[in-house]
C-alpha positions as a Markdown table, in Angstrom:
| # | Residue | x | y | z |
|---|---|---|---|---|
| 1 | Met | 20.1 | -6.3 | -34.2 |
| 2 | Asp | 22.2 | -6.9 | -30.8 |
| 3 | Asp | 23.7 | -10.6 | -30.6 |
| 4 | Ala | 22.1 | -10.7 | -27.0 |
| 5 | Glu | 18.6 | -10.1 | -28.7 |
| 6 | Ile | 19.2 | -12.7 | -31.7 |
| 7 | Tyr | 20.1 | -15.4 | -29.2 |
| 8 | Gly | 17.3 | -15.0 | -26.7 |
| 9 | Ala | 14.9 | -17.2 | -25.3 |
| 10 | Asp | 12.7 | -16.4 | -28.1 |
| 11 | Ala | 14.2 | -16.1 | -31.3 |
| 12 | Pro | 13.4 | -12.8 | -33.3 |
| 13 | Leu | 11.0 | -12.3 | -36.0 |
| 14 | Ile | 12.4 | -13.1 | -39.5 |
| 15 | Asp | 12.6 | -10.0 | -41.6 |
| 16 | Leu | 10.8 | -10.9 | -44.7 |
| 17 | Ala | 13.0 | -8.4 | -46.7 |
| 18 | Glu | 16.1 | -10.2 | -45.6 |
| 19 | Phe | 14.4 | -13.8 | -46.3 |
| 20 | Pro | 15.5 | -14.1 | -50.0 |
| 21 | Ser | 19.0 | -13.7 | -49.4 |
| 22 | Trp | 19.0 | -17.0 | -47.4 |
| 23 | Ile | 17.6 | -18.9 | -50.6 |
| 24 | Leu | 20.0 | -21.4 | -52.3 |
| 25 | Phe | 17.6 | -22.5 | -54.7 |
| 26 | Glu | 14.0 | -22.1 | -55.9 |
| 27 | Asp | 11.6 | -23.5 | -58.5 |
| 28 | Val | 8.3 | -24.8 | -58.6 |
| 29 | Asp | 8.7 | -27.9 | -56.6 |
| 30 | Leu | 11.5 | -26.7 | -54.1 |
| 31 | Leu | 12.9 | -24.1 | -51.4 |
| 32 | Val | 16.3 | -24.9 | -50.4 |
| 33 | Ile | 17.4 | -22.1 | -47.5 |
| 34 | Asn | 20.7 | -21.7 | -45.9 |
| 35 | Lys | 19.2 | -21.4 | -42.4 |
| 36 | Pro | 20.9 | -19.0 | -39.9 |
| 37 | Gly | 21.7 | -20.4 | -36.4 |
| 38 | Trp | 19.0 | -18.4 | -34.6 |
| 39 | Val | 16.2 | -19.5 | -36.6 |
| 40 | Val | 13.8 | -22.2 | -35.7 |
| 41 | Cys | 12.2 | -24.6 | -38.2 |
| 42 | His | 9.0 | -25.2 | -36.8 |
| 43 | Pro | 5.8 | -22.9 | -36.6 |
| 44 | Ser | 5.5 | -21.7 | -32.9 |
| 45 | Lys | 3.1 | -19.4 | -31.0 |
| 46 | Asn | 4.4 | -16.1 | -31.9 |
| 47 | Gly | 3.2 | -16.1 | -35.4 |
| 48 | Pro | 4.4 | -17.0 | -39.0 |
| 49 | Leu | 7.5 | -15.0 | -38.7 |
| 50 | Ser | 8.7 | -16.5 | -35.8 |
| 51 | Ser | 9.9 | -19.9 | -37.8 |
| 52 | Leu | 11.4 | -20.7 | -41.2 |
| 53 | Val | 8.3 | -22.6 | -42.3 |
| 54 | Gly | 6.0 | -19.6 | -41.2 |
| 55 | Ala | 8.4 | -17.0 | -43.0 |
| 56 | Ala | 8.6 | -19.6 | -46.0 |
| 57 | Arg | 4.9 | -19.5 | -46.3 |
| 58 | Glu | 4.6 | -16.0 | -46.2 |
| 59 | Tyr | 7.0 | -15.5 | -49.0 |
| 60 | Thr | 6.0 | -18.1 | -51.4 |
| 61 | Lys | 2.0 | -17.5 | -50.7 |
| 62 | Leu | 1.6 | -21.0 | -50.2 |
| 63 | Asp | -0.6 | -22.6 | -47.7 |
| 64 | Met | 1.3 | -25.9 | -47.2 |
| 65 | Leu | 5.1 | -26.6 | -47.4 |
| 66 | His | 6.6 | -29.9 | -46.4 |
| 67 | Leu | 9.8 | -30.0 | -44.4 |
| 68 | Val | 12.2 | -32.4 | -46.2 |
| 69 | Ser | 14.9 | -31.7 | -43.8 |
| 70 | Arg | 15.2 | -29.8 | -40.7 |
| 71 | Leu | 17.9 | -28.7 | -38.4 |
| 72 | Asp | 17.9 | -27.7 | -34.8 |
| 73 | Arg | 17.8 | -23.9 | -34.0 |
| 74 | Glu | 21.3 | -23.5 | -33.6 |
| 75 | Thr | 22.6 | -25.2 | -36.1 |
| 76 | Ser | 22.7 | -23.3 | -39.6 |
| 77 | Gly | 22.9 | -24.5 | -43.0 |
| 78 | Ile | 20.9 | -26.4 | -45.7 |
| 79 | Val | 17.0 | -27.0 | -45.0 |
| 80 | Ile | 15.0 | -28.2 | -47.7 |
| 81 | Leu | 11.3 | -27.4 | -48.1 |
| 82 | Gly | 9.0 | -29.0 | -50.5 |
| 83 | Lys | 6.3 | -27.3 | -52.5 |
| 84 | Thr | 4.5 | -30.2 | -54.0 |
| 85 | Lys | 3.8 | -33.6 | -52.3 |
| 86 | Pro | 5.4 | -35.9 | -55.3 |
| 87 | Thr | 8.8 | -34.0 | -55.2 |
| 88 | Ser | 9.0 | -33.7 | -51.4 |
| 89 | Arg | 8.0 | -37.7 | -50.9 |
| 90 | Lys | 10.7 | -38.5 | -53.7 |
| 91 | Met | 13.4 | -36.5 | -51.3 |
| 92 | Gln | 12.2 | -37.7 | -48.0 |
| 93 | Ile | 12.3 | -41.4 | -49.5 |
| 94 | Ser | 16.0 | -40.4 | -50.3 |
| 95 | Phe | 16.6 | -39.7 | -47.0 |
| 96 | Glu | 15.0 | -42.6 | -45.4 |
| 97 | Gln | 16.8 | -45.0 | -47.6 |
| 98 | Arg | 20.1 | -43.3 | -46.9 |
| 99 | Met | 20.5 | -42.1 | -50.7 |
| 100 | Val | 21.9 | -38.9 | -49.4 |
| 101 | Asn | 25.4 | -37.8 | -48.3 |
| 102 | Lys | 25.1 | -35.1 | -45.6 |
| 103 | Thr | 28.5 | -33.0 | -44.7 |
| 104 | Tyr | 28.6 | -30.6 | -41.8 |
| 105 | Leu | 31.2 | -28.4 | -41.0 |
| 106 | Thr | 32.0 | -28.0 | -37.2 |
| 107 | Ile | 34.4 | -26.3 | -34.9 |
| 108 | Leu | 35.4 | -28.6 | -31.9 |
| 109 | His | 37.1 | -28.3 | -28.7 |
| 110 | Gly | 40.9 | -29.4 | -28.6 |
| 111 | Glu | 43.4 | -30.6 | -31.5 |
| 112 | Met | 42.0 | -33.8 | -33.2 |
| 113 | Lys | 45.0 | -35.7 | -34.1 |
| 114 | Gly | 43.4 | -37.6 | -37.0 |
| 115 | Thr | 40.3 | -38.9 | -38.7 |
| 116 | Leu | 38.0 | -40.3 | -35.8 |
| 117 | Glu | 35.2 | -42.7 | -36.5 |
| 118 | Val | 32.6 | -42.8 | -33.4 |
| 119 | Ser | 30.2 | -45.8 | -33.8 |
| 120 | Lys | 28.0 | -45.9 | -30.5 |
| 121 | Pro | 24.3 | -46.2 | -30.0 |
| 122 | Leu | 22.4 | -43.4 | -28.9 |
| 123 | Gly | 19.2 | -42.8 | -26.7 |
| 124 | Pro | 17.5 | -40.5 | -24.2 |
| 125 | Asp | 19.7 | -39.6 | -21.1 |
| 126 | Pro | 17.4 | -40.5 | -18.4 |
| 127 | Ala | 20.0 | -38.7 | -15.8 |
| 128 | Ser | 19.5 | -35.1 | -17.6 |
| 129 | Pro | 17.0 | -32.8 | -16.6 |
| 130 | Val | 16.8 | -31.9 | -20.4 |
| 131 | Ala | 14.3 | -34.4 | -21.9 |
| 132 | Val | 15.6 | -34.2 | -25.3 |
| 133 | Lys | 19.4 | -35.0 | -24.3 |
| 134 | Gln | 20.7 | -38.0 | -25.9 |
| 135 | His | 23.7 | -40.1 | -24.5 |
| 136 | Ile | 25.6 | -43.3 | -25.5 |
| 137 | Val | 23.8 | -46.3 | -24.5 |
| 138 | Lys | 25.6 | -49.4 | -23.4 |
| 139 | Asp | 22.5 | -51.9 | -23.8 |
| 140 | Phe | 20.4 | -53.1 | -26.4 |
| 141 | Ser | 17.9 | -50.1 | -26.2 |
| 142 | Gly | 20.0 | -47.5 | -28.3 |
| 143 | Gln | 19.8 | -46.8 | -31.8 |
| 144 | Lys | 22.6 | -47.4 | -34.1 |
| 145 | Ala | 24.7 | -44.2 | -34.8 |
| 146 | Gln | 28.0 | -43.7 | -36.7 |
| 147 | Thr | 29.6 | -40.4 | -37.4 |
| 148 | Thr | 32.9 | -39.8 | -39.1 |
| 149 | Phe | 35.1 | -36.5 | -38.0 |
| 150 | Ile | 37.6 | -35.6 | -40.4 |
| 151 | Pro | 40.2 | -32.7 | -39.1 |
| 152 | Leu | 40.9 | -29.8 | -41.6 |
| 153 | Ile | 42.6 | -27.5 | -39.5 |
| 154 | Thr | 43.9 | -27.9 | -35.9 |
| 155 | Arg | 45.0 | -24.6 | -34.0 |
| 156 | Asn | 45.2 | -22.7 | -31.0 |
| 157 | Gly | 43.2 | -25.5 | -29.2 |
| 158 | Tyr | 40.5 | -26.1 | -31.7 |
| 159 | Thr | 39.6 | -28.2 | -34.6 |
| 160 | Phe | 37.8 | -27.0 | -37.7 |
| 161 | Ala | 36.6 | -30.5 | -39.1 |
| 162 | Arg | 34.1 | -32.1 | -41.3 |
| 163 | Ala | 31.7 | -34.1 | -39.8 |
| 164 | Gln | 29.8 | -37.0 | -41.8 |
| 165 | Pro | 26.8 | -38.6 | -40.0 |
| 166 | His | 26.2 | -42.1 | -41.5 |
| 167 | Thr | 22.8 | -42.5 | -39.6 |
| 168 | Gly | 20.5 | -39.7 | -38.7 |
| 169 | Arg | 19.8 | -39.9 | -34.8 |
| 170 | Lys | 18.8 | -37.0 | -32.7 |
| 171 | His | 21.7 | -34.7 | -31.8 |
| 172 | Gln | 24.2 | -37.4 | -33.4 |
| 173 | Ile | 27.0 | -35.1 | -34.4 |
| 174 | Arg | 26.9 | -33.4 | -31.0 |
| 175 | Ala | 26.6 | -36.4 | -28.8 |
| 176 | His | 29.2 | -38.3 | -30.8 |
| 177 | Ala | 31.7 | -35.0 | -30.5 |
| 178 | Leu | 31.0 | -34.9 | -26.7 |
| 179 | Tyr | 31.8 | -38.6 | -26.3 |
| 180 | Ser | 35.1 | -38.1 | -28.2 |
| 181 | Arg | 36.0 | -35.3 | -26.0 |
| 182 | His | 35.9 | -33.0 | -28.7 |
| 183 | Gly | 32.8 | -31.3 | -27.7 |
| 184 | Val | 31.4 | -28.7 | -30.4 |
| 185 | Val | 32.3 | -25.2 | -29.8 |
| 186 | Gly | 29.3 | -23.2 | -28.0 |
| 187 | Asp | 27.1 | -26.1 | -27.3 |
| 188 | Lys | 25.1 | -25.4 | -24.3 |
| 189 | Leu | 23.6 | -29.1 | -24.0 |
| 190 | Tyr | 26.5 | -31.1 | -25.1 |
| 191 | Gly | 29.1 | -29.2 | -22.8 |
| 192 | Ala | 30.5 | -29.1 | -19.5 |
| 193 | Asp | 27.5 | -27.7 | -17.9 |
| 194 | Glu | 23.9 | -28.8 | -19.2 |
| 195 | Thr | 22.2 | -26.2 | -17.0 |
| 196 | Leu | 23.5 | -23.4 | -19.5 |
| 197 | Tyr | 21.1 | -24.9 | -22.0 |
| 198 | Leu | 18.3 | -24.6 | -19.3 |
| 199 | Glu | 19.3 | -21.0 | -18.6 |
| 200 | Phe | 19.3 | -20.0 | -22.1 |
| 201 | Cys | 15.6 | -21.7 | -22.4 |
| 202 | Glu | 14.4 | -19.6 | -19.8 |
| 203 | Gln | 16.4 | -16.2 | -19.9 |
| 204 | Gly | 18.2 | -16.2 | -23.4 |
| 205 | Trp | 21.7 | -15.2 | -23.7 |
| 206 | Thr | 23.1 | -14.2 | -20.0 |
| 207 | Pro | 26.5 | -12.9 | -18.5 |
| 208 | Arg | 26.9 | -16.6 | -17.3 |
| 209 | Leu | 26.4 | -17.9 | -20.9 |
| 210 | Ala | 28.9 | -15.3 | -22.1 |
| 211 | Ala | 31.4 | -16.1 | -19.4 |
| 212 | Ala | 31.2 | -20.1 | -20.1 |
| 213 | Leu | 30.9 | -20.3 | -24.0 |
| 214 | Pro | 33.2 | -18.9 | -26.4 |
| 215 | Met | 30.7 | -18.8 | -29.1 |
| 216 | Gln | 26.9 | -17.7 | -29.0 |
| 217 | Arg | 25.8 | -20.7 | -30.7 |
| 218 | Gln | 26.6 | -24.2 | -31.5 |
| 219 | Ala | 29.4 | -24.2 | -34.1 |
| 220 | Leu | 27.6 | -26.9 | -36.4 |
| 221 | His | 26.7 | -25.8 | -40.0 |
| 222 | Ala | 24.9 | -28.1 | -42.5 |
| 223 | Trp | 27.2 | -27.4 | -45.5 |
| 224 | Arg | 26.3 | -30.1 | -48.0 |
| 225 | Val | 23.6 | -32.4 | -49.0 |
| 226 | Glu | 24.4 | -34.5 | -52.0 |
| 227 | Phe | 21.5 | -36.8 | -53.4 |
| 228 | Leu | 22.9 | -40.1 | -54.8 |
| 229 | Ser | 20.0 | -40.2 | -57.5 |
| 230 | Glu | 21.2 | -38.9 | -60.7 |
| 231 | Thr | 17.9 | -37.0 | -61.1 |
| 232 | Leu | 18.6 | -35.1 | -57.8 |
| 233 | Pro | 20.8 | -32.3 | -57.2 |
| 234 | Thr | 23.6 | -31.4 | -54.8 |
| 235 | Tyr | 23.4 | -28.2 | -52.5 |
| 236 | Ile | 26.1 | -26.4 | -50.8 |
| 237 | Ala | 25.3 | -23.5 | -47.9 |
| 238 | Pro | 28.2 | -20.9 | -47.8 |
| 239 | Leu | 29.7 | -20.7 | -44.1 |
| 240 | Pro | 27.7 | -17.8 | -42.1 |
| 241 | Lys | 29.5 | -14.7 | -40.6 |
| 242 | Asp | 29.6 | -16.0 | -37.0 |
| 243 | Phe | 31.4 | -19.2 | -37.9 |
| 244 | Arg | 33.9 | -17.5 | -40.2 |
| 245 | Asp | 34.8 | -14.8 | -37.5 |
| 246 | Phe | 35.6 | -17.4 | -35.1 |
| 247 | Leu | 37.8 | -19.3 | -37.1 |
| 248 | Arg | 39.7 | -16.0 | -38.0 |
| 249 | Asp | 39.6 | -14.2 | -34.6 |
| 250 | Lys | 40.1 | -17.5 | -32.3 |
| 251 | Val | 41.5 | -20.0 | -34.3 |
| 252 | Gly | 43.9 | -18.2 | -36.6 |
| 253 | Val | 42.6 | -19.2 | -40.0 |
| 254 | Ser | 42.7 | -16.4 | -42.5 |
| 255 | Asp | 39.9 | -15.9 | -45.1 |
| 256 | Glu | 42.4 | -16.9 | -47.9 |
| 257 | Glu | 43.3 | -20.3 | -46.2 |
| 258 | Leu | 39.6 | -21.1 | -45.4 |
| 259 | Gln | 38.7 | -20.5 | -48.7 |
| 260 | Gln | 41.3 | -23.0 | -50.0 |
| 261 | His | 39.9 | -25.7 | -47.9 |
| 262 | Leu | 36.5 | -25.1 | -48.7 |
| 263 | Glu | 37.4 | -25.2 | -52.5 |
| 264 | Thr | 39.0 | -28.5 | -51.9 |
| 265 | Leu | 36.0 | -30.0 | -50.1 |
| 266 | Glu | 33.8 | -28.9 | -53.2 |
| 267 | Arg | 35.9 | -31.0 | -55.6 |
| 268 | Pro | 34.1 | -33.8 | -56.9 |
| 269 | Arg | 35.2 | -37.0 | -54.9 |
| 270 | Asn | 36.0 | -40.2 | -56.8 |
C-alpha cells in the first residue's frame, strides 16, 4: 500500500491477516497490541476494520472489549485491551492511581543538550481553530502536567529521546515538546503550522504536507508500559519500521547503534 494511502484523511481498513503480527501478548483476559501509527483506536462509521477495537473484536470474536489504554491515531505503540471486566478494571485502577510507568520514544527537532524537565499545566487552546489542541495555561484553570525528556542520541539537528510522562494529560508529550522548542518530528498540530493538521483531516497526505514535514506521522511511540504491582507485567513494543528508517536515514543512527540503546533501556532500573 502506498504511504499516501496509509496517511489519508481516513485510515485504510485493517487487514485481519496482518493483525496477529501486531499482538505482543494475549491470554483469556488481555490483548496487548503494538499499534501502527496509522490506526485509530475507537470504532468509526467505516465499519469494524476501520479501528483497532473493531478489528480486535473481529479477531477475538468477542462482543465487548475494554480499552485499558489508548493512543492518538499517529502515535504508535502499546495499546491494552481487556477481555474481561475484572482484569480491565484492575489495570484501569493502576493507571488512575499512577501505579504505571509509561515510557515513550520520540524524535525531536533540534539537539537537546541534556535532560529536560517540563512542569507546565495544560488546557484547551482557545486561540486555535483545532478544538482538541492543548497549550500551556498560565492561570489556575490548567491541569497539572509534568514530562521528563532524556536525550539518547543527538545528531544532524535531531534528538532521539526517551519521554517520561508523570501525568496523563491530553497531548501532553507533544505540547511540552513544543514548549521546550524541541517539537516532535512530523507533528501536524504541535508544529510550525497547525493548518497542516486541518488540511490532513480534510484531504489526507498532500504535497504541502510532504514539503513541510520530514516524516508522515508524528515520531512518537509508546514503547514500554510497566505496572508497579507485582501481579501485573511489563510490556515492550518494538519500534516500527518508519521510526527506524528515519533514525537511520535522517539522524544517521545505524541499526547496531539503535539496538544497543534499546538494550540498555530494557535493562531493569534500580
